[in-house]
């Protein structure tokens, strides 16, 4: 859920710095971009190599790089970040932050921040209880910085009490909460259709397609991780989706999907139709298995209802509708025609001509086209990353 979020992790001189490589790993695993900054003393406790390897970025300690003369702008860093975390925060760096002292890159970056700043103190219990530390915490709170309280437990000094750096997993949860609170999807209801539909010829055979439902499932998961309540209308697939915010409605035919989607869309804020709905179905499915001797001369097909068009007709001004277009030729022209005809706000274009894109793959390559005429092409990515790109584009439209 931290995909694309830019987080600066500031480490000051405390033995608890040894926990930060694990936190960096957790943040990276959630998709965040992480820049580590240390005070000059902090790397006595944790190696730069460990941190740069895990964050996949050179870590910063000085204002400029010895030799090359490269200057690291604390203002640019402060503007770049979506969130700054100072952990562990030593009593010394805390006092400097409270006083506005700016004698290292970490302190100047925090002073330049325009984003939320979280700080997690770690020090011995008497230092933590000291009136000067408590006064500094009050000052930092008055700046709007958010305290991640230290935990109780065994301290490096051998004493027991308050002062331990909060565990990395708990810090991660707190930071996720911050992003969730600001997510454009928090509390929104989103309807997603996914997978194929099966149109019965007889009790054994059907007309279907190769859709795996993976793209829709990734979108549903990304929405739920961003706090949306998701109604997922899922055609026949082998996917098992389990998330408390995702309500899965299993359907088989285009008609079932039509019924479920048209009843749920009016109460949704956003509709995202990834399903590969069969365009034709047998006029009447045979009650008994058709024997091969009888042949299929009587198999008559009729068009299924276009679910997305129906939703587009009834769309209110406060609703957003997103469609997919899977094309093999004149891709952009056909996608734009669907955007217009189905009254969509955004269409996700897939070309079956792109290697690694389309049915069955774990990757996809998309182009996003909006009603306002904007176009953005993306490289081949995992379907999870594609889901994030689509959500970011919808977030733009929501705001
Ligand atoms: N769609 C739908 N109901 C249908 C057919 C399509 O809701 N009966 C939706 C799909 O979920 C997708 C969009 O419409 O979001 C475009 O689907 P696509 O199959 O690419 O287009 P069609 O409208 O079916 O046109 P064609 O198959 O001729 O390209």
GROMACS .gro file of C-alpha atoms and ligand atoms in nm:
model
  428
    1UNK     CA    1   0.000   0.000   0.000
    2UNK     CA    2   0.300   0.235   0.012
    3UNK     CA    3   0.358   0.204  -0.362
    4UNK     CA    4   0.505   0.522  -0.502
    5UNK     CA    5   0.524   0.690  -0.159
    6UNK     CA    6   0.849   0.872  -0.090
    7UNK     CA    7   0.973   0.829   0.265
    8UNK     CA    8   1.288   0.977   0.424
    9UNK     CA    9   1.415   0.770   0.714
   10UNK     CA   10   1.639   0.982   0.936
   11UNK     CA   11   1.864   0.792   1.177
   12UNK     CA   12   2.031   0.960   1.473
   13UNK     CA   13   2.294   0.823   1.709
   14UNK     CA   14   2.133   0.558   1.924
   15UNK     CA   15   2.200   0.188   1.963
   16UNK     CA   16   1.841   0.128   1.846
   17UNK     CA   17   1.963   0.222   1.496
   18UNK     CA   18   2.031  -0.150   1.451
   19UNK     CA   19   1.654  -0.202   1.402
   20UNK     CA   20   1.629   0.040   1.110
   21UNK     CA   21   1.762  -0.182   0.829
   22UNK     CA   22   1.468  -0.416   0.901
   23UNK     CA   23   1.225  -0.123   0.891
   24UNK     CA   24   1.374  -0.008   0.559
   25UNK     CA   25   1.322  -0.357   0.423
   26UNK     CA   26   0.956  -0.355   0.537
   27UNK     CA   27   0.897  -0.015   0.377
   28UNK     CA   28   1.054  -0.127   0.050
   29UNK     CA   29   0.847  -0.445   0.053
   30UNK     CA   30   0.534  -0.225   0.073
   31UNK     CA   31   0.651  -0.044  -0.241
   32UNK     CA   32   0.783   0.279  -0.083
   33UNK     CA   33   1.080   0.470  -0.220
   34UNK     CA   34   1.315   0.517   0.075
   35UNK     CA   35   1.593   0.773   0.123
   36UNK     CA   36   1.802   0.720   0.433
   37UNK     CA   37   1.979   1.013   0.602
   38UNK     CA   38   2.204   0.965   0.904
   39UNK     CA   39   2.363   1.206   1.149
   40UNK     CA   40   2.744   1.185   1.132
   41UNK     CA   41   2.746   0.985   1.458
   42UNK     CA   42   2.467   0.739   1.363
   43UNK     CA   43   2.674   0.526   1.127
   44UNK     CA   44   2.881   0.414   1.424
   45UNK     CA   45   2.574   0.199   1.504
   46UNK     CA   46   2.468   0.076   1.161
   47UNK     CA   47   2.658   0.043   0.835
   48UNK     CA   48   2.599   0.262   0.532
   49UNK     CA   49   2.642  -0.044   0.310
   50UNK     CA   50   2.357  -0.231   0.481
   51UNK     CA   51   2.126   0.069   0.451
   52UNK     CA   52   2.212   0.157   0.091
   53UNK     CA   53   2.173  -0.206  -0.015
   54UNK     CA   54   1.831  -0.239   0.148
   55UNK     CA   55   1.703   0.103   0.039
   56UNK     CA   56   1.852   0.061  -0.310
   57UNK     CA   57   1.978   0.421  -0.288
   58UNK     CA   58   2.303   0.578  -0.163
   59UNK     CA   59   2.249   0.692   0.195
   60UNK     CA   60   2.329   1.053   0.286
   61UNK     CA   61   2.512   1.192   0.588
   62UNK     CA   62   2.694   1.504   0.469
   63UNK     CA   63   2.583   1.818   0.285
   64UNK     CA   64   2.820   1.741   0.002
   65UNK     CA   65   3.015   1.445  -0.132
   66UNK     CA   66   3.388   1.457  -0.059
   67UNK     CA   67   3.585   1.468  -0.385
   68UNK     CA   68   3.300   1.508  -0.637
   69UNK     CA   69   3.177   1.825  -0.468
   70UNK     CA   70   2.813   1.712  -0.523
   71UNK     CA   71   2.577   1.908  -0.301
   72UNK     CA   72   2.274   1.738  -0.142
   73UNK     CA   73   2.002   1.996  -0.115
   74UNK     CA   74   1.806   1.961   0.207
   75UNK     CA   75   1.535   2.182   0.055
   76UNK     CA   76   1.494   1.945  -0.242
   77UNK     CA   77   1.490   1.647  -0.003
   78UNK     CA   78   1.230   1.816   0.218
   79UNK     CA   79   1.010   1.884  -0.086
   80UNK     CA   80   1.062   1.536  -0.232
   81UNK     CA   81   0.935   1.345   0.071
   82UNK     CA   82   0.573   1.242   0.129
   83UNK     CA   83   0.669   1.160   0.488
   84UNK     CA   84   0.976   1.195   0.710
   85UNK     CA   85   1.044   0.953   0.992
   86UNK     CA   86   1.316   1.025   1.246
   87UNK     CA   87   1.395   0.692   1.411
   88UNK     CA   88   1.565   0.638   1.640
   89UNK     CA   89   1.559   0.994   1.769
   90UNK     CA   90   1.831   1.045   2.030
   91UNK     CA   91   1.797   1.297   2.314
   92UNK     CA   92   2.067   1.511   2.150
   93UNK     CA   93   1.904   1.529   1.803
   94UNK     CA   94   1.563   1.579   1.967
   95UNK     CA   95   1.696   1.882   2.159
   96UNK     CA   96   1.846   2.025   1.838
   97UNK     CA   97   1.520   1.972   1.648
   98UNK     CA   98   1.325   2.145   1.925
   99UNK     CA   99   1.569   2.439   1.920
  100UNK     CA  100   1.580   2.465   1.539
  101UNK     CA  101   1.952   2.391   1.524
  102UNK     CA  102   2.061   2.297   1.172
  103UNK     CA  103   2.418   2.172   1.191
  104UNK     CA  104   2.379   1.852   0.986
  105UNK     CA  105   2.191   1.726   0.679
  106UNK     CA  106   1.932   1.536   0.886
  107UNK     CA  107   1.836   1.846   1.087
  108UNK     CA  108   1.822   2.080   0.787
  109UNK     CA  109   1.609   1.831   0.594
  110UNK     CA  110   1.359   1.805   0.881
  111UNK     CA  111   1.353   2.187   0.904
  112UNK     CA  112   1.276   2.205   0.529
  113UNK     CA  113   0.996   1.945   0.542
  114UNK     CA  114   0.650   2.026   0.413
  115UNK     CA  115   0.521   1.673   0.469
  116UNK     CA  116   0.415   1.496   0.792
  117UNK     CA  117   0.710   1.432   1.026
  118UNK     CA  118   0.702   1.132   1.263
  119UNK     CA  119   0.962   1.076   1.530
  120UNK     CA  120   1.037   0.769   1.738
  121UNK     CA  121   1.258   0.846   2.040
  122UNK     CA  122   1.496   0.585   2.179
  123UNK     CA  123   1.705   0.654   2.487
  124UNK     CA  124   1.762   0.537   2.840
  125UNK     CA  125   1.460   0.564   3.073
  126UNK     CA  126   1.598   0.844   3.292
  127UNK     CA  127   1.690   1.048   2.984
  128UNK     CA  128   1.338   0.995   2.847
  129UNK     CA  129   1.173   1.097   3.175
  130UNK     CA  130   1.395   1.403   3.217
  131UNK     CA  131   1.199   1.731   3.215
  132UNK     CA  132   1.414   1.866   2.930
  133UNK     CA  133   1.324   1.567   2.707
  134UNK     CA  134   0.956   1.594   2.802
  135UNK     CA  135   0.964   1.970   2.728
  136UNK     CA  136   1.126   1.898   2.389
  137UNK     CA  137   0.853   1.645   2.306
  138UNK     CA  138   0.593   1.914   2.382
  139UNK     CA  139   0.779   2.155   2.153
  140UNK     CA  140   0.799   1.899   1.870
  141UNK     CA  141   0.425   1.830   1.910
  142UNK     CA  142   0.359   2.205   1.884
  143UNK     CA  143   0.534   2.193   1.542
  144UNK     CA  144   0.281   1.925   1.437
  145UNK     CA  145   0.541   1.644   1.448
  146UNK     CA  146   0.388   1.312   1.549
  147UNK     CA  147   0.533   1.110   1.835
  148UNK     CA  148   0.575   0.734   1.807
  149UNK     CA  149   0.608   0.661   2.177
  150UNK     CA  150   0.893   0.440   2.290
  151UNK     CA  151   0.796   0.102   2.428
  152UNK     CA  152   0.864  -0.038   2.777
  153UNK     CA  153   1.120  -0.311   2.814
  154UNK     CA  154   1.482  -0.402   2.854
  155UNK     CA  155   1.718  -0.122   2.754
  156UNK     CA  156   2.076  -0.140   2.626
  157UNK     CA  157   2.197  -0.004   2.963
  158UNK     CA  158   2.052  -0.311   3.139
  159UNK     CA  159   1.778  -0.102   3.300
  160UNK     CA  160   1.414  -0.180   3.242
  161UNK     CA  161   1.151   0.082   3.154
  162UNK     CA  162   1.030   0.319   2.886
  163UNK     CA  163   1.277   0.415   2.616
  164UNK     CA  164   1.298   0.124   2.370
  165UNK     CA  165   1.246   0.216   2.007
  166UNK     CA  166   0.902   0.096   1.894
  167UNK     CA  167   0.930  -0.228   1.693
  168UNK     CA  168   0.970  -0.184   1.313
  169UNK     CA  169   0.641  -0.369   1.237
  170UNK     CA  170   0.450  -0.127   1.463
  171UNK     CA  171   0.622   0.178   1.312
  172UNK     CA  172   0.523   0.046   0.968
  173UNK     CA  173   0.156   0.014   1.076
  174UNK     CA  174   0.158   0.371   1.210
  175UNK     CA  175   0.300   0.508   0.883
  176UNK     CA  176   0.049   0.306   0.678
  177UNK     CA  177  -0.231   0.460   0.888
  178UNK     CA  178  -0.102   0.806   0.797
  179UNK     CA  179  -0.123   0.730   0.424
  180UNK     CA  180  -0.458   0.554   0.462
  181UNK     CA  181  -0.601   0.862   0.634
  182UNK     CA  182  -0.502   1.075   0.335
  183UNK     CA  183  -0.602   0.821   0.070
  184UNK     CA  184  -0.861   0.946  -0.178
  185UNK     CA  185  -1.015   0.596  -0.164
  186UNK     CA  186  -1.062   0.576   0.215
  187UNK     CA  187  -1.430   0.510   0.286
  188UNK     CA  188  -1.523   0.509  -0.085
  189UNK     CA  189  -1.728   0.224  -0.233
  190UNK     CA  190  -1.579   0.086  -0.552
  191UNK     CA  191  -1.730  -0.178  -0.776
  192UNK     CA  192  -1.488  -0.390  -0.979
  193UNK     CA  193  -1.579  -0.654  -1.237
  194UNK     CA  194  -1.321  -0.919  -1.319
  195UNK     CA  195  -1.264  -1.249  -1.495
  196UNK     CA  196  -1.444  -1.408  -1.788
  197UNK     CA  197  -1.809  -1.502  -1.822
  198UNK     CA  198  -1.930  -1.846  -1.930
  199UNK     CA  199  -2.233  -1.873  -2.156
  200UNK     CA  200  -2.383  -2.219  -2.135
  201UNK     CA  201  -2.438  -2.418  -2.456
  202UNK     CA  202  -2.553  -2.719  -2.257
  203UNK     CA  203  -2.483  -2.844  -1.901
  204UNK     CA  204  -2.127  -2.937  -2.006
  205UNK     CA  205  -2.010  -2.684  -2.265
  206UNK     CA  206  -1.988  -2.309  -2.268
  207UNK     CA  207  -1.865  -2.009  -2.466
  208UNK     CA  208  -1.591  -1.836  -2.266
  209UNK     CA  209  -1.254  -1.669  -2.297
  210UNK     CA  210  -0.901  -1.683  -2.154
  211UNK     CA  211  -0.938  -1.407  -1.891
  212UNK     CA  212  -0.771  -1.506  -1.561
  213UNK     CA  213  -0.922  -1.219  -1.358
  214UNK     CA  214  -0.575  -1.134  -1.220
  215UNK     CA  215  -0.579  -0.767  -1.328
  216UNK     CA  216  -0.916  -0.706  -1.163
  217UNK     CA  217  -0.808  -0.893  -0.849
  218UNK     CA  218  -0.492  -0.679  -0.818
  219UNK     CA  219  -0.702  -0.364  -0.859
  220UNK     CA  220  -0.946  -0.483  -0.592
  221UNK     CA  221  -0.658  -0.558  -0.352
  222UNK     CA  222  -0.487  -0.223  -0.415
  223UNK     CA  223  -0.819  -0.043  -0.353
  224UNK     CA  224  -0.878  -0.231  -0.028
  225UNK     CA  225  -0.524  -0.157   0.092
  226UNK     CA  226  -0.605   0.209   0.032
  227UNK     CA  227  -0.916   0.191   0.248
  228UNK     CA  228  -1.191   0.145  -0.015
  229UNK     CA  229  -1.484  -0.093   0.035
  230UNK     CA  230  -1.476  -0.312  -0.273
  231UNK     CA  231  -1.762  -0.503  -0.435
  232UNK     CA  232  -1.584  -0.747  -0.665
  233UNK     CA  233  -1.806  -0.911  -0.926
  234UNK     CA  234  -1.598  -1.210  -1.025
  235UNK     CA  235  -1.659  -1.444  -1.318
  236UNK     CA  236  -1.544  -1.808  -1.305
  237UNK     CA  237  -1.172  -1.815  -1.212
  238UNK     CA  238  -0.949  -2.012  -0.977
  239UNK     CA  239  -0.858  -1.698  -0.779
  240UNK     CA  240  -0.896  -1.700  -0.401
  241UNK     CA  241  -0.938  -1.344  -0.273
  242UNK     CA  242  -0.945  -1.283   0.097
  243UNK     CA  243  -0.950  -0.929   0.237
  244UNK     CA  244  -1.194  -0.790   0.494
  245UNK     CA  245  -1.273  -0.491   0.271
  246UNK     CA  246  -1.343  -0.700  -0.041
  247UNK     CA  247  -1.688  -0.849  -0.084
  248UNK     CA  248  -1.668  -1.111  -0.361
  249UNK     CA  249  -1.982  -1.184  -0.569
  250UNK     CA  250  -1.928  -1.498  -0.775
  251UNK     CA  251  -2.112  -1.495  -1.106
  252UNK     CA  252  -2.105  -1.717  -1.413
  253UNK     CA  253  -2.278  -1.562  -1.713
  254UNK     CA  254  -2.288  -1.212  -1.864
  255UNK     CA  255  -2.652  -1.190  -1.753
  256UNK     CA  256  -2.555  -1.270  -1.388
  257UNK     CA  257  -2.278  -1.009  -1.407
  258UNK     CA  258  -2.518  -0.756  -1.558
  259UNK     CA  259  -2.772  -0.807  -1.276
  260UNK     CA  260  -2.510  -0.777  -1.000
  261UNK     CA  261  -2.327  -0.478  -1.152
  262UNK     CA  262  -2.634  -0.275  -1.234
  263UNK     CA  263  -2.773  -0.329  -0.884
  264UNK     CA  264  -2.443  -0.234  -0.710
  265UNK     CA  265  -2.322   0.054  -0.929
  266UNK     CA  266  -2.584   0.312  -0.819
  267UNK     CA  267  -2.448   0.298  -0.462
  268UNK     CA  268  -2.081   0.304  -0.571
  269UNK     CA  269  -1.850   0.604  -0.605
  270UNK     CA  270  -1.637   0.439  -0.872
  271UNK     CA  271  -1.691   0.150  -1.116
  272UNK     CA  272  -1.393  -0.028  -1.271
  273UNK     CA  273  -1.486  -0.285  -1.534
  274UNK     CA  274  -1.196  -0.518  -1.604
  275UNK     CA  275  -1.412  -0.823  -1.690
  276UNK     CA  276  -1.384  -0.987  -2.030
  277UNK     CA  277  -1.757  -1.029  -2.078
  278UNK     CA  278  -1.865  -1.272  -2.353
  279UNK     CA  279  -2.025  -1.071  -2.632
  280UNK     CA  280  -2.251  -1.355  -2.751
  281UNK     CA  281  -2.447  -1.632  -2.585
  282UNK     CA  282  -2.660  -1.922  -2.709
  283UNK     CA  283  -3.022  -1.812  -2.755
  284UNK     CA  284  -3.129  -2.100  -2.533
  285UNK     CA  285  -2.894  -2.334  -2.351
  286UNK     CA  286  -2.990  -2.702  -2.395
  287UNK     CA  287  -3.120  -2.866  -2.076
  288UNK     CA  288  -2.945  -3.195  -2.161
  289UNK     CA  289  -2.597  -3.261  -2.299
  290UNK     CA  290  -2.604  -3.224  -2.679
  291UNK     CA  291  -2.492  -3.552  -2.835
  292UNK     CA  292  -2.229  -3.512  -3.103
  293UNK     CA  293  -2.442  -3.702  -3.358
  294UNK     CA  294  -2.708  -3.430  -3.334
  295UNK     CA  295  -2.448  -3.163  -3.431
  296UNK     CA  296  -2.470  -2.793  -3.354
  297UNK     CA  297  -2.679  -2.674  -3.652
  298UNK     CA  298  -2.936  -2.536  -3.411
  299UNK     CA  299  -2.688  -2.334  -3.209
  300UNK     CA  300  -2.813  -1.978  -3.242
  301UNK     CA  301  -2.624  -1.694  -3.079
  302UNK     CA  302  -2.750  -1.358  -2.958
  303UNK     CA  303  -2.556  -1.058  -2.819
  304UNK     CA  304  -2.520  -1.026  -2.443
  305UNK     CA  305  -2.606  -0.698  -2.271
  306UNK     CA  306  -2.324  -0.444  -2.260
  307UNK     CA  307  -2.288  -0.393  -1.885
  308UNK     CA  308  -2.048  -0.100  -1.904
  309UNK     CA  309  -2.268   0.088  -2.153
  310UNK     CA  310  -2.565   0.042  -1.924
  311UNK     CA  311  -2.364   0.178  -1.628
  312UNK     CA  312  -2.243   0.469  -1.842
  313UNK     CA  313  -2.603   0.562  -1.927
  314UNK     CA  314  -2.699   0.583  -1.561
  315UNK     CA  315  -2.374   0.740  -1.434
  316UNK     CA  316  -2.421   1.039  -1.203
  317UNK     CA  317  -2.189   1.344  -1.199
  318UNK     CA  318  -2.041   1.231  -0.867
  319UNK     CA  319  -1.950   0.886  -1.000
  320UNK     CA  320  -1.644   0.778  -1.197
  321UNK     CA  321  -1.648   0.501  -1.452
  322UNK     CA  322  -1.339   0.321  -1.579
  323UNK     CA  323  -1.337   0.069  -1.863
  324UNK     CA  324  -1.083  -0.157  -2.025
  325UNK     CA  325  -1.025  -0.204  -2.396
  326UNK     CA  326  -0.844  -0.513  -2.518
  327UNK     CA  327  -0.754  -0.451  -2.880
  328UNK     CA  328  -0.552  -0.614  -3.155
  329UNK     CA  329  -0.561  -0.335  -3.419
  330UNK     CA  330  -0.630   0.041  -3.438
  331UNK     CA  331  -0.587   0.020  -3.063
  332UNK     CA  332  -0.606   0.385  -2.962
  333UNK     CA  333  -0.886   0.474  -3.204
  334UNK     CA  334  -1.100   0.182  -3.085
  335UNK     CA  335  -1.031   0.258  -2.719
  336UNK     CA  336  -1.129   0.624  -2.762
  337UNK     CA  337  -1.450   0.514  -2.937
  338UNK     CA  338  -1.535   0.295  -2.634
  339UNK     CA  339  -1.452   0.583  -2.395
  340UNK     CA  340  -1.703   0.804  -2.581
  341UNK     CA  341  -1.975   0.549  -2.654
  342UNK     CA  342  -1.979   0.402  -2.304
  343UNK     CA  343  -1.960   0.745  -2.129
  344UNK     CA  344  -1.637   0.665  -1.941
  345UNK     CA  345  -1.399   0.893  -1.751
  346UNK     CA  346  -1.094   0.676  -1.811
  347UNK     CA  347  -1.012   0.381  -2.032
  348UNK     CA  348  -0.726   0.136  -1.985
  349UNK     CA  349  -0.596   0.017  -2.320
  350UNK     CA  350  -0.425  -0.322  -2.353
  351UNK     CA  351  -0.285  -0.436  -2.681
  352UNK     CA  352  -0.263  -0.810  -2.737
  353UNK     CA  353   0.028  -0.727  -2.970
  354UNK     CA  354   0.248  -0.632  -2.673
  355UNK     CA  355   0.459  -0.920  -2.542
  356UNK     CA  356   0.378  -1.006  -2.182
  357UNK     CA  357   0.046  -0.817  -2.183
  358UNK     CA  358  -0.308  -0.953  -2.173
  359UNK     CA  359  -0.471  -1.278  -2.061
  360UNK     CA  360  -0.292  -1.514  -1.826
  361UNK     CA  361   0.030  -1.315  -1.777
  362UNK     CA  362   0.139  -1.175  -1.440
  363UNK     CA  363   0.250  -0.862  -1.628
  364UNK     CA  364   0.067  -0.602  -1.831
  365UNK     CA  365   0.143  -0.301  -2.050
  366UNK     CA  366  -0.117  -0.029  -2.056
  367UNK     CA  367  -0.198   0.312  -2.199
  368UNK     CA  368  -0.439   0.533  -2.007
  369UNK     CA  369  -0.672   0.765  -2.197
  370UNK     CA  370  -0.900   1.013  -2.023
  371UNK     CA  371  -1.218   1.187  -2.129
  372UNK     CA  372  -1.024   1.517  -2.114
  373UNK     CA  373  -0.791   1.390  -2.387
  374UNK     CA  374  -0.490   1.300  -2.169
  375UNK     CA  375  -0.279   1.003  -2.269
  376UNK     CA  376  -0.012   0.821  -2.070
  377UNK     CA  377   0.179   0.514  -2.184
  378UNK     CA  378   0.343   0.283  -1.932
  379UNK     CA  379   0.615   0.018  -1.971
  380UNK     CA  380   0.557  -0.353  -1.907
  381UNK     CA  381   0.505  -0.399  -1.531
  382UNK     CA  382   0.370  -0.655  -1.286
  383UNK     CA  383  -0.010  -0.651  -1.266
  384UNK     CA  384   0.022  -0.530  -0.902
  385UNK     CA  385   0.224  -0.226  -1.020
  386UNK     CA  386  -0.018  -0.166  -1.307
  387UNK     CA  387  -0.302  -0.162  -1.051
  388UNK     CA  388  -0.115   0.111  -0.860
  389UNK     CA  389  -0.073   0.319  -1.178
  390UNK     CA  390  -0.445   0.289  -1.251
  391UNK     CA  391  -0.535   0.388  -0.893
  392UNK     CA  392  -0.305   0.692  -0.908
  393UNK     CA  393  -0.479   0.803  -1.231
  394UNK     CA  394  -0.824   0.755  -1.071
  395UNK     CA  395  -0.703   0.943  -0.761
  396UNK     CA  396  -0.617   1.238  -0.988
  397UNK     CA  397  -0.968   1.231  -1.132
  398UNK     CA  398  -1.127   1.205  -0.785
  399UNK     CA  399  -0.938   1.512  -0.666
  400LIG     N1  400  -1.794  -0.480  -2.125
  400LIG     C1  401  -1.907  -0.497  -2.050
  400LIG     N2  402  -2.009  -0.575  -2.098
  400LIG     C2  403  -1.999  -0.636  -2.218
  400LIG     C3  404  -1.883  -0.619  -2.295
  400LIG     C4  405  -1.781  -0.541  -2.246
  400LIG     O1  406  -1.916  -0.443  -1.939
  400LIG     N3  407  -2.099  -0.712  -2.259
  400LIG     C5  408  -1.687  -0.393  -2.074
  400LIG     C6  409  -1.555  -0.462  -2.041
  400LIG     O2  410  -1.551  -0.502  -1.906
  400LIG     C7  411  -1.453  -0.352  -2.071
  400LIG     C8  412  -1.518  -0.271  -2.181
  400LIG     O3  413  -1.656  -0.300  -2.175
  400LIG     O4  414  -1.434  -0.266  -1.960
  400LIG     C9  415  -1.468  -0.300  -2.321
  400LIG     O5  416  -1.473  -0.438  -2.346
  400LIG     P1  417  -1.422  -0.496  -2.483
  400LIG     O6  418  -1.447  -0.644  -2.484
  400LIG     O7  419  -1.282  -0.447  -2.512
  400LIG     O8  420  -1.515  -0.424  -2.585
  400LIG     P2  421  -1.655  -0.452  -2.643
  400LIG     O9  422  -1.742  -0.337  -2.603
  400LIG    O10  423  -1.704  -0.588  -2.605
  400LIG    O11  424  -1.626  -0.441  -2.798
  400LIG     P3  425  -1.541  -0.538  -2.897
  400LIG    O12  426  -1.541  -0.675  -2.831
  400LIG    O13  427  -1.617  -0.532  -3.023
  400LIG    O14  428  -1.404  -0.477  -2.906
   0.00000   0.00000   0.00000
